[in-house]
mmCIF file of C-alpha atoms in Angstrom:
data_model
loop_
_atom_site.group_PDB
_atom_site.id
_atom_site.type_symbol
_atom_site.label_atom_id
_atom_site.label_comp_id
_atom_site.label_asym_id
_atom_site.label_seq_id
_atom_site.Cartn_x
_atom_site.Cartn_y
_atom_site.Cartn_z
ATOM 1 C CA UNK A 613 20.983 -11.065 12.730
ATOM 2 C CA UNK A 614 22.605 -12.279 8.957
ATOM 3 C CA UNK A 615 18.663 -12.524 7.904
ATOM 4 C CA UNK A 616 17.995 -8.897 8.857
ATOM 5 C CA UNK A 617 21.168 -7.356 7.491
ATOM 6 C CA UNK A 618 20.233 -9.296 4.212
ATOM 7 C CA UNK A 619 17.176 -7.575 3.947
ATOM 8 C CA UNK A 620 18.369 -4.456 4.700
ATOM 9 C CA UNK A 621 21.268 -4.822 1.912
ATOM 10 C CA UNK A 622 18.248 -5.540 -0.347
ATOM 11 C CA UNK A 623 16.660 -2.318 0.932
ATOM 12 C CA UNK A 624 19.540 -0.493 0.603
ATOM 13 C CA UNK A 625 19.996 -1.538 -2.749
ATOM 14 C CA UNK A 626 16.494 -1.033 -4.144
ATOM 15 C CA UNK A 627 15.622 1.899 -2.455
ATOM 16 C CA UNK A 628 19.319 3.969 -3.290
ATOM 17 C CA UNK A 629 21.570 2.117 -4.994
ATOM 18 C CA UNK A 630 19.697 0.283 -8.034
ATOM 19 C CA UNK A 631 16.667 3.079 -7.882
ATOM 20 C CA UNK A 632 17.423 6.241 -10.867
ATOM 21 C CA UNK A 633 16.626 9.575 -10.066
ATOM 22 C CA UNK A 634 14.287 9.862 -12.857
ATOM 23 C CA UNK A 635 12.572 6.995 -11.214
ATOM 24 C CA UNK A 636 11.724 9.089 -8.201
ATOM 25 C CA UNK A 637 11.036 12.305 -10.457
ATOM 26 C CA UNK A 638 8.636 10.169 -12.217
ATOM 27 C CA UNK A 639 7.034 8.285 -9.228
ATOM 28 C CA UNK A 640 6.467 11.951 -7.174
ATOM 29 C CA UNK A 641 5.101 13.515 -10.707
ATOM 30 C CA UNK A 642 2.485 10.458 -11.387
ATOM 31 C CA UNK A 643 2.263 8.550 -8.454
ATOM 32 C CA UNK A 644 0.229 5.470 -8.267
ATOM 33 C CA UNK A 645 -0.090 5.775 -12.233
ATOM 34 C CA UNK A 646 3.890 5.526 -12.472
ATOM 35 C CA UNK A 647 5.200 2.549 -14.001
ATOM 36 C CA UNK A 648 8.519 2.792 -12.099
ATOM 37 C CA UNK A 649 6.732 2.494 -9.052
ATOM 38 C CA UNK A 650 5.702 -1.039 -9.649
ATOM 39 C CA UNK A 651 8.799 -1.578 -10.870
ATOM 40 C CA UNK A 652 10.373 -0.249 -7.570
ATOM 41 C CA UNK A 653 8.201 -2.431 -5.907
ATOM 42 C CA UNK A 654 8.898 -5.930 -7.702
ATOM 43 C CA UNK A 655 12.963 -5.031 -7.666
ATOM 44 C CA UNK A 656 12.603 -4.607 -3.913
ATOM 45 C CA UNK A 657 10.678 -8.485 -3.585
ATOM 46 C CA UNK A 658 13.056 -9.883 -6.211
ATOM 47 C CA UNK A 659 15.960 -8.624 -4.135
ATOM 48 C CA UNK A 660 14.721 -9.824 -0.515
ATOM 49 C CA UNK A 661 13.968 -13.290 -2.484
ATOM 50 C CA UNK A 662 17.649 -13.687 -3.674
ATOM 51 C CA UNK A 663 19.389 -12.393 -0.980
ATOM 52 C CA UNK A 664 18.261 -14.646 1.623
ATOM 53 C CA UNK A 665 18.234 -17.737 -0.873
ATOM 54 C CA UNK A 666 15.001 -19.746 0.614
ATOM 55 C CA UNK A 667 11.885 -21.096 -1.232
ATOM 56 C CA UNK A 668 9.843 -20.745 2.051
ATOM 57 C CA UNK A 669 10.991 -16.968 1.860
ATOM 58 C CA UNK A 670 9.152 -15.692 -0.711
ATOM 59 C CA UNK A 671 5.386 -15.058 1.289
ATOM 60 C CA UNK A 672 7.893 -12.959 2.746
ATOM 61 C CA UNK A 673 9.372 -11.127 0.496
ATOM 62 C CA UNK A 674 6.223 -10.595 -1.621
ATOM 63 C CA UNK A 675 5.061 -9.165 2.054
ATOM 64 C CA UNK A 676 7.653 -6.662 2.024
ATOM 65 C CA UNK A 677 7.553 -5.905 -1.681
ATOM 66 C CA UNK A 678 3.467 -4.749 -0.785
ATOM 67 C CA UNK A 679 4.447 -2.755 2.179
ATOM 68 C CA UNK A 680 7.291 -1.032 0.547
ATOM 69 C CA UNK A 681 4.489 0.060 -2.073
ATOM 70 C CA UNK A 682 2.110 0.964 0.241
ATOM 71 C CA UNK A 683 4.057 2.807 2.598
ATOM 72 C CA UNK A 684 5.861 4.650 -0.901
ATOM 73 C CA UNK A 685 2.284 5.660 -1.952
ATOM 74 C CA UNK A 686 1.315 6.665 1.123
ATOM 75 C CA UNK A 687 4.632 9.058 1.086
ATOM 76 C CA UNK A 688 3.635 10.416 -2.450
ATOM 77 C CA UNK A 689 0.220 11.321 -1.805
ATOM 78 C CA UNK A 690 0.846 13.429 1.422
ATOM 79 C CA UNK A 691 4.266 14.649 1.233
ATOM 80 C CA UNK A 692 4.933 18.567 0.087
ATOM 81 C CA UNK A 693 7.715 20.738 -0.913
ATOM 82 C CA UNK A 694 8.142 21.352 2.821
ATOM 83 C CA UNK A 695 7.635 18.628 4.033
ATOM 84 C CA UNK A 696 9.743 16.031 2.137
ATOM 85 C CA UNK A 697 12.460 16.054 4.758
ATOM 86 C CA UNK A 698 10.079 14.407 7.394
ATOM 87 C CA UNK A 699 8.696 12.053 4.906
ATOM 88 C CA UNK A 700 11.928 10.111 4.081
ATOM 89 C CA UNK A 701 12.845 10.036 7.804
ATOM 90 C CA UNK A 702 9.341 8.250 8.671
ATOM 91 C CA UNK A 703 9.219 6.726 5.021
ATOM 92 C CA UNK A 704 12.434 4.548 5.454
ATOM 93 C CA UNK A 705 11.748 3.763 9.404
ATOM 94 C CA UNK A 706 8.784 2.228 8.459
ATOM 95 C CA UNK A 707 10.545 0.167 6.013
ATOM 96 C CA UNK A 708 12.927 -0.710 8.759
ATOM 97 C CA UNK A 709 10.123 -1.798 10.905
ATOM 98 C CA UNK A 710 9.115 -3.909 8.498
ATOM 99 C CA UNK A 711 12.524 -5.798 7.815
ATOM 100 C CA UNK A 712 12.449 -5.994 11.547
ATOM 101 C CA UNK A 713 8.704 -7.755 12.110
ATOM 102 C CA UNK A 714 9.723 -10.062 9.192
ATOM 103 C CA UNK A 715 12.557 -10.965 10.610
ATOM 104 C CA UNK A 716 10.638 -12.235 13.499
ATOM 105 C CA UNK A 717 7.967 -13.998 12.148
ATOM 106 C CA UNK A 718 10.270 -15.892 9.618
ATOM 107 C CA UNK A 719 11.378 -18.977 10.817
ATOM 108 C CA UNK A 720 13.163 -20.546 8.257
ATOM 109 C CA UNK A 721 16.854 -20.843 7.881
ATOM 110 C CA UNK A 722 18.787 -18.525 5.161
ATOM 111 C CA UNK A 723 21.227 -20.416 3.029
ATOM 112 C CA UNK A 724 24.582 -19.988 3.484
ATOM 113 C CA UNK A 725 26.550 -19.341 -0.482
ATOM 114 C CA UNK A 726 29.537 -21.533 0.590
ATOM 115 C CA UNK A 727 31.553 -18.597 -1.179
ATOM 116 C CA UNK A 728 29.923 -15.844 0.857
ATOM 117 C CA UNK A 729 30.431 -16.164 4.367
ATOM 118 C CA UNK A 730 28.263 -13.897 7.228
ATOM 119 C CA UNK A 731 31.091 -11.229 7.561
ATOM 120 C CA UNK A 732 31.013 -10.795 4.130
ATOM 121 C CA UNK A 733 27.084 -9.809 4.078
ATOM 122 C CA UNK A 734 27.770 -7.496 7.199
ATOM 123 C CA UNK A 735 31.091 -5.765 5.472
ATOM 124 C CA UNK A 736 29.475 -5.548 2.307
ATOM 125 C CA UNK A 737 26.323 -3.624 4.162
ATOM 126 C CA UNK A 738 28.150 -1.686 5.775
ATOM 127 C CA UNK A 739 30.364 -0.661 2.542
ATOM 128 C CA UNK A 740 27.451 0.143 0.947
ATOM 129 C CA UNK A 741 25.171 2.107 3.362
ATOM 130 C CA UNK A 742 28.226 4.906 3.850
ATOM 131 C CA UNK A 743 28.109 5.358 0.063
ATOM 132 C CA UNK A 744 25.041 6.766 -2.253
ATOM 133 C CA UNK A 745 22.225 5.938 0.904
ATOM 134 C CA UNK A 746 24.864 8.066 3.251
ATOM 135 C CA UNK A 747 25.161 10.682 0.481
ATOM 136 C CA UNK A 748 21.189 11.013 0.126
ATOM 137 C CA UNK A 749 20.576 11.070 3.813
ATOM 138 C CA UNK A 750 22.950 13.672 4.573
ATOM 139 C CA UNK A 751 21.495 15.925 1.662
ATOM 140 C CA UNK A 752 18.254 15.243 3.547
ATOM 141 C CA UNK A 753 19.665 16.380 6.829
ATOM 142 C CA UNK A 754 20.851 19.468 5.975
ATOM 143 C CA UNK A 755 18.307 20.444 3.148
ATOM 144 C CA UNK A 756 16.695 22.514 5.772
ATOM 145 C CA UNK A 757 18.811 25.375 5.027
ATOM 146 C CA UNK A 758 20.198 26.389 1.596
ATOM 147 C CA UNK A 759 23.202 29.434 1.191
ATOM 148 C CA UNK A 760 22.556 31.536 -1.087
ATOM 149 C CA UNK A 761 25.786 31.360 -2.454
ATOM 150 C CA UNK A 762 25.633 27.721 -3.243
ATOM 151 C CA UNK A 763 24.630 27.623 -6.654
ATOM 152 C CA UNK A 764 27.192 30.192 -8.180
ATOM 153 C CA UNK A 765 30.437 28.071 -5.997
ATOM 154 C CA UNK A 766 28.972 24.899 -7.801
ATOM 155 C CA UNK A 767 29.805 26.709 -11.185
ATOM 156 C CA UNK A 768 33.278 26.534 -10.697
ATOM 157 C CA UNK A 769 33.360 22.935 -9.219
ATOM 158 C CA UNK A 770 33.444 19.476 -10.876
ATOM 159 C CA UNK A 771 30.138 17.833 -11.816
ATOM 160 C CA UNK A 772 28.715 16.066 -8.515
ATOM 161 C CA UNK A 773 32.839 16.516 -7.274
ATOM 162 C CA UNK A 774 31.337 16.844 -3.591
ATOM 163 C CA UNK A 775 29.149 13.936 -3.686
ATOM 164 C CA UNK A 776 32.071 11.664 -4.581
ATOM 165 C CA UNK A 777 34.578 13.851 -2.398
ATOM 166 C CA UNK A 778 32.062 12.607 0.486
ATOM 167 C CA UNK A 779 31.525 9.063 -0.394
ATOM 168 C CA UNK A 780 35.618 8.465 -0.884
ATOM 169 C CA UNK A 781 36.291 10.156 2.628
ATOM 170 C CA UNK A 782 33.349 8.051 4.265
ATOM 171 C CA UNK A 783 35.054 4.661 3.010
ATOM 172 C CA UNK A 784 38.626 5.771 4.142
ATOM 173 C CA UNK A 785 37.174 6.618 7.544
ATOM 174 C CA UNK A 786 35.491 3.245 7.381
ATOM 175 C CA UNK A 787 38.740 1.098 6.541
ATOM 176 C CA UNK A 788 40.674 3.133 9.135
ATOM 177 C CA UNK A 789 38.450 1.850 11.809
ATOM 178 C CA UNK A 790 38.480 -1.918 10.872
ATOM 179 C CA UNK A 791 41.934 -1.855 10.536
ATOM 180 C CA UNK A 792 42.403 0.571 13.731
ATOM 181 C CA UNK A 793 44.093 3.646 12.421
ATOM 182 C CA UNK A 794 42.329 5.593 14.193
ATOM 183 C CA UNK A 795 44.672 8.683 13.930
ATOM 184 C CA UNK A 796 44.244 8.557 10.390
ATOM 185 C CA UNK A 797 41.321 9.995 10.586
ATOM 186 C CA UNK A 798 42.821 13.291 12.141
ATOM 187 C CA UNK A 799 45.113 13.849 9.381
ATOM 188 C CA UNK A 800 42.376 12.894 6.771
ATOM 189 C CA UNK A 801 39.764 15.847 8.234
ATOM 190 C CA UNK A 802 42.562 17.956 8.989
ATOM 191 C CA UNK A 803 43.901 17.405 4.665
ATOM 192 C CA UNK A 804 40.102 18.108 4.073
ATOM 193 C CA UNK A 805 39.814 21.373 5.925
ATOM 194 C CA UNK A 806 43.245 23.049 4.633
ATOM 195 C CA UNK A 807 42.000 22.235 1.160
ATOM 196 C CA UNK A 808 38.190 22.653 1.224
ATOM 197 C CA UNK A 809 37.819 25.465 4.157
ATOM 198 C CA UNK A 810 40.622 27.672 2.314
ATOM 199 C CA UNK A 811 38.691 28.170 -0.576
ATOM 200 C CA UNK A 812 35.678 28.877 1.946
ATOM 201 C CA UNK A 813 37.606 31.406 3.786
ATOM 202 C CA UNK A 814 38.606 33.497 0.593
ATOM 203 C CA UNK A 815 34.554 32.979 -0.286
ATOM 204 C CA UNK A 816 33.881 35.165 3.004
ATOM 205 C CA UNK A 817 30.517 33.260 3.118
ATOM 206 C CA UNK A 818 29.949 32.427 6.149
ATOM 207 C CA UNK A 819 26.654 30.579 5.960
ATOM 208 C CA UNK A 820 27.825 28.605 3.080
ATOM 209 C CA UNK A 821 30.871 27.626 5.730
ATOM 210 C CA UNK A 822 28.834 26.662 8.507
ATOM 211 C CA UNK A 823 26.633 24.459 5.434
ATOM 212 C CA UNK A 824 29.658 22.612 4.626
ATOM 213 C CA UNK A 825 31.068 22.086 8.175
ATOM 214 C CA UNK A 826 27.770 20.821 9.365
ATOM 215 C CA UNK A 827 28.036 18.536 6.104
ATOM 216 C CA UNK A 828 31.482 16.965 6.679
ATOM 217 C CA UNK A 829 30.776 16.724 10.475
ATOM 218 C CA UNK A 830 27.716 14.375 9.928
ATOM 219 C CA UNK A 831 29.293 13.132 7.108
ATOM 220 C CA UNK A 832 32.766 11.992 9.076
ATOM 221 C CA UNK A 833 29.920 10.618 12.342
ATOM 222 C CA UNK A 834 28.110 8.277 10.200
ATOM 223 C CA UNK A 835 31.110 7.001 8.617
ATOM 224 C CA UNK A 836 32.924 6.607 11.776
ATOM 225 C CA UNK A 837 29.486 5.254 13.651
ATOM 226 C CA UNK A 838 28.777 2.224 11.231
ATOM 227 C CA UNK A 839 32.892 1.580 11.335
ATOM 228 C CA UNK A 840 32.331 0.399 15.338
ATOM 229 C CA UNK A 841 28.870 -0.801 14.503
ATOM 230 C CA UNK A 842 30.409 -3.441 11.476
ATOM 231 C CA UNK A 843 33.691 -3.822 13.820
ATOM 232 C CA UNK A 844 31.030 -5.278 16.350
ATOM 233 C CA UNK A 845 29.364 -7.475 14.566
ATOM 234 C CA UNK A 846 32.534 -8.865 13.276
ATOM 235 C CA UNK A 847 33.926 -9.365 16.416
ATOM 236 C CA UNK A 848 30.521 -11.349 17.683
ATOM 237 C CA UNK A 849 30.834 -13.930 14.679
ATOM 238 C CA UNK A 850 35.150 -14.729 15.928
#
């Protein structure tokens, strides 16, 4: 279990994390002829190497580092306008599968950093999946429809103020479950709708309502779903 949620904090990472936005303009502009691409690629083996900390590893993670560009070109050269949605959904489940048939045929051992111990690879995963991967997925989700109205409310808003709004309610939400406040989580949705749905309400707009409801709802589930999941997996290594 440790060995696959190191790889996927080394997925999570390259893919989201350490990975630019101009290296993904650049990549879907030039493709196979983009230099951030390989770059993409050798961060991803460099950070499946390191993570798990074994010499015998790295046929591995070289095996992962070719997938990851193979299943990324693969992504570039068919996906469209319309059709990016369904492209990062199968794009990062094939990654996933990957991690996962790795994970199997490694035998080896991962070593241990005596100052790291297993919860803190699963806490740390978990930490960072509900931030900027969490932010990009639900922008994915709900790309599918786009109020009109959006664009002229973001003129009056802080520069990316939602995007951090979202990742700083996701980690509350997430430290309320490991430390079992669960009713704080109430309070915190109910603080977010007299705030955010007031200014929604004087909008009169109602798709751009229903956008941001559908938003904070899937926003608040994911947050609250890998809360139990990493509460779990604590529990199982007590």
């Amino acid at each position: 279990m440790i060995l696959f949620i190191k790889l996927l904090l080394a997925h999570l990472l390259g893919d989201f994390t350490a990975q630019p936005n101009s290296w993904v303009t650049d990549k879907e502009a030039k493709k196979h002829k983009s230099i951030y691409l390989y770059l993409h690629v050798l961060l991803h083996g460099i950070l499946a190497a390191i993570l798990v900390g074994e010499i015998q590893f790295l046929p591995y993670a070289l095996l992962i580092a070719v997938s990851h560009g193979i299943i990324d070109l693969i992504k570039l050269h068919f996906q469209k306008n319309k059709t990016k949605r369904s492209w990062f959904i199968v794009d990062q489940l094939l990654h996933i599968l990957v991690l996962i048939g790795v994970v199997f045929l490694y035998k080896g051992e991962t070593i241990q950093f005596h100052w790291f111990n297993n919860q803190f690879w699963i806490l740390i995963t978990g930490v960072l999946f509900i931030t900027k991967p969490t932010s990009i997925l639900i922008k994915t989700i709900i790309s599918i429809w786009n109020p009109e109205s959006q664009n002229s409310h973001n003129e009056n808003s802080l520069s990316k103020a939602g995007n951090y709004i979202g990742i700083l309610e996701r980690l509350f939400v997430f430290c309320f479950i490991l430390t079992g406040h669960f009713e704080a989580i109430g309070f915190l949705l109910a603080a977010k709708s007299i705030f955010r749905f007031g200014d929604l309400k004087e909008a009169r707009d109602r798709k751009l309502t229903e956008y941001v409801l559908i938003g904070t709802l899937i926003s608040f589930g994911i947050a609250i779903a890998a809360g139990l999941l990493v509460q779990v997996l604590l529990l199982q290594l007590l």
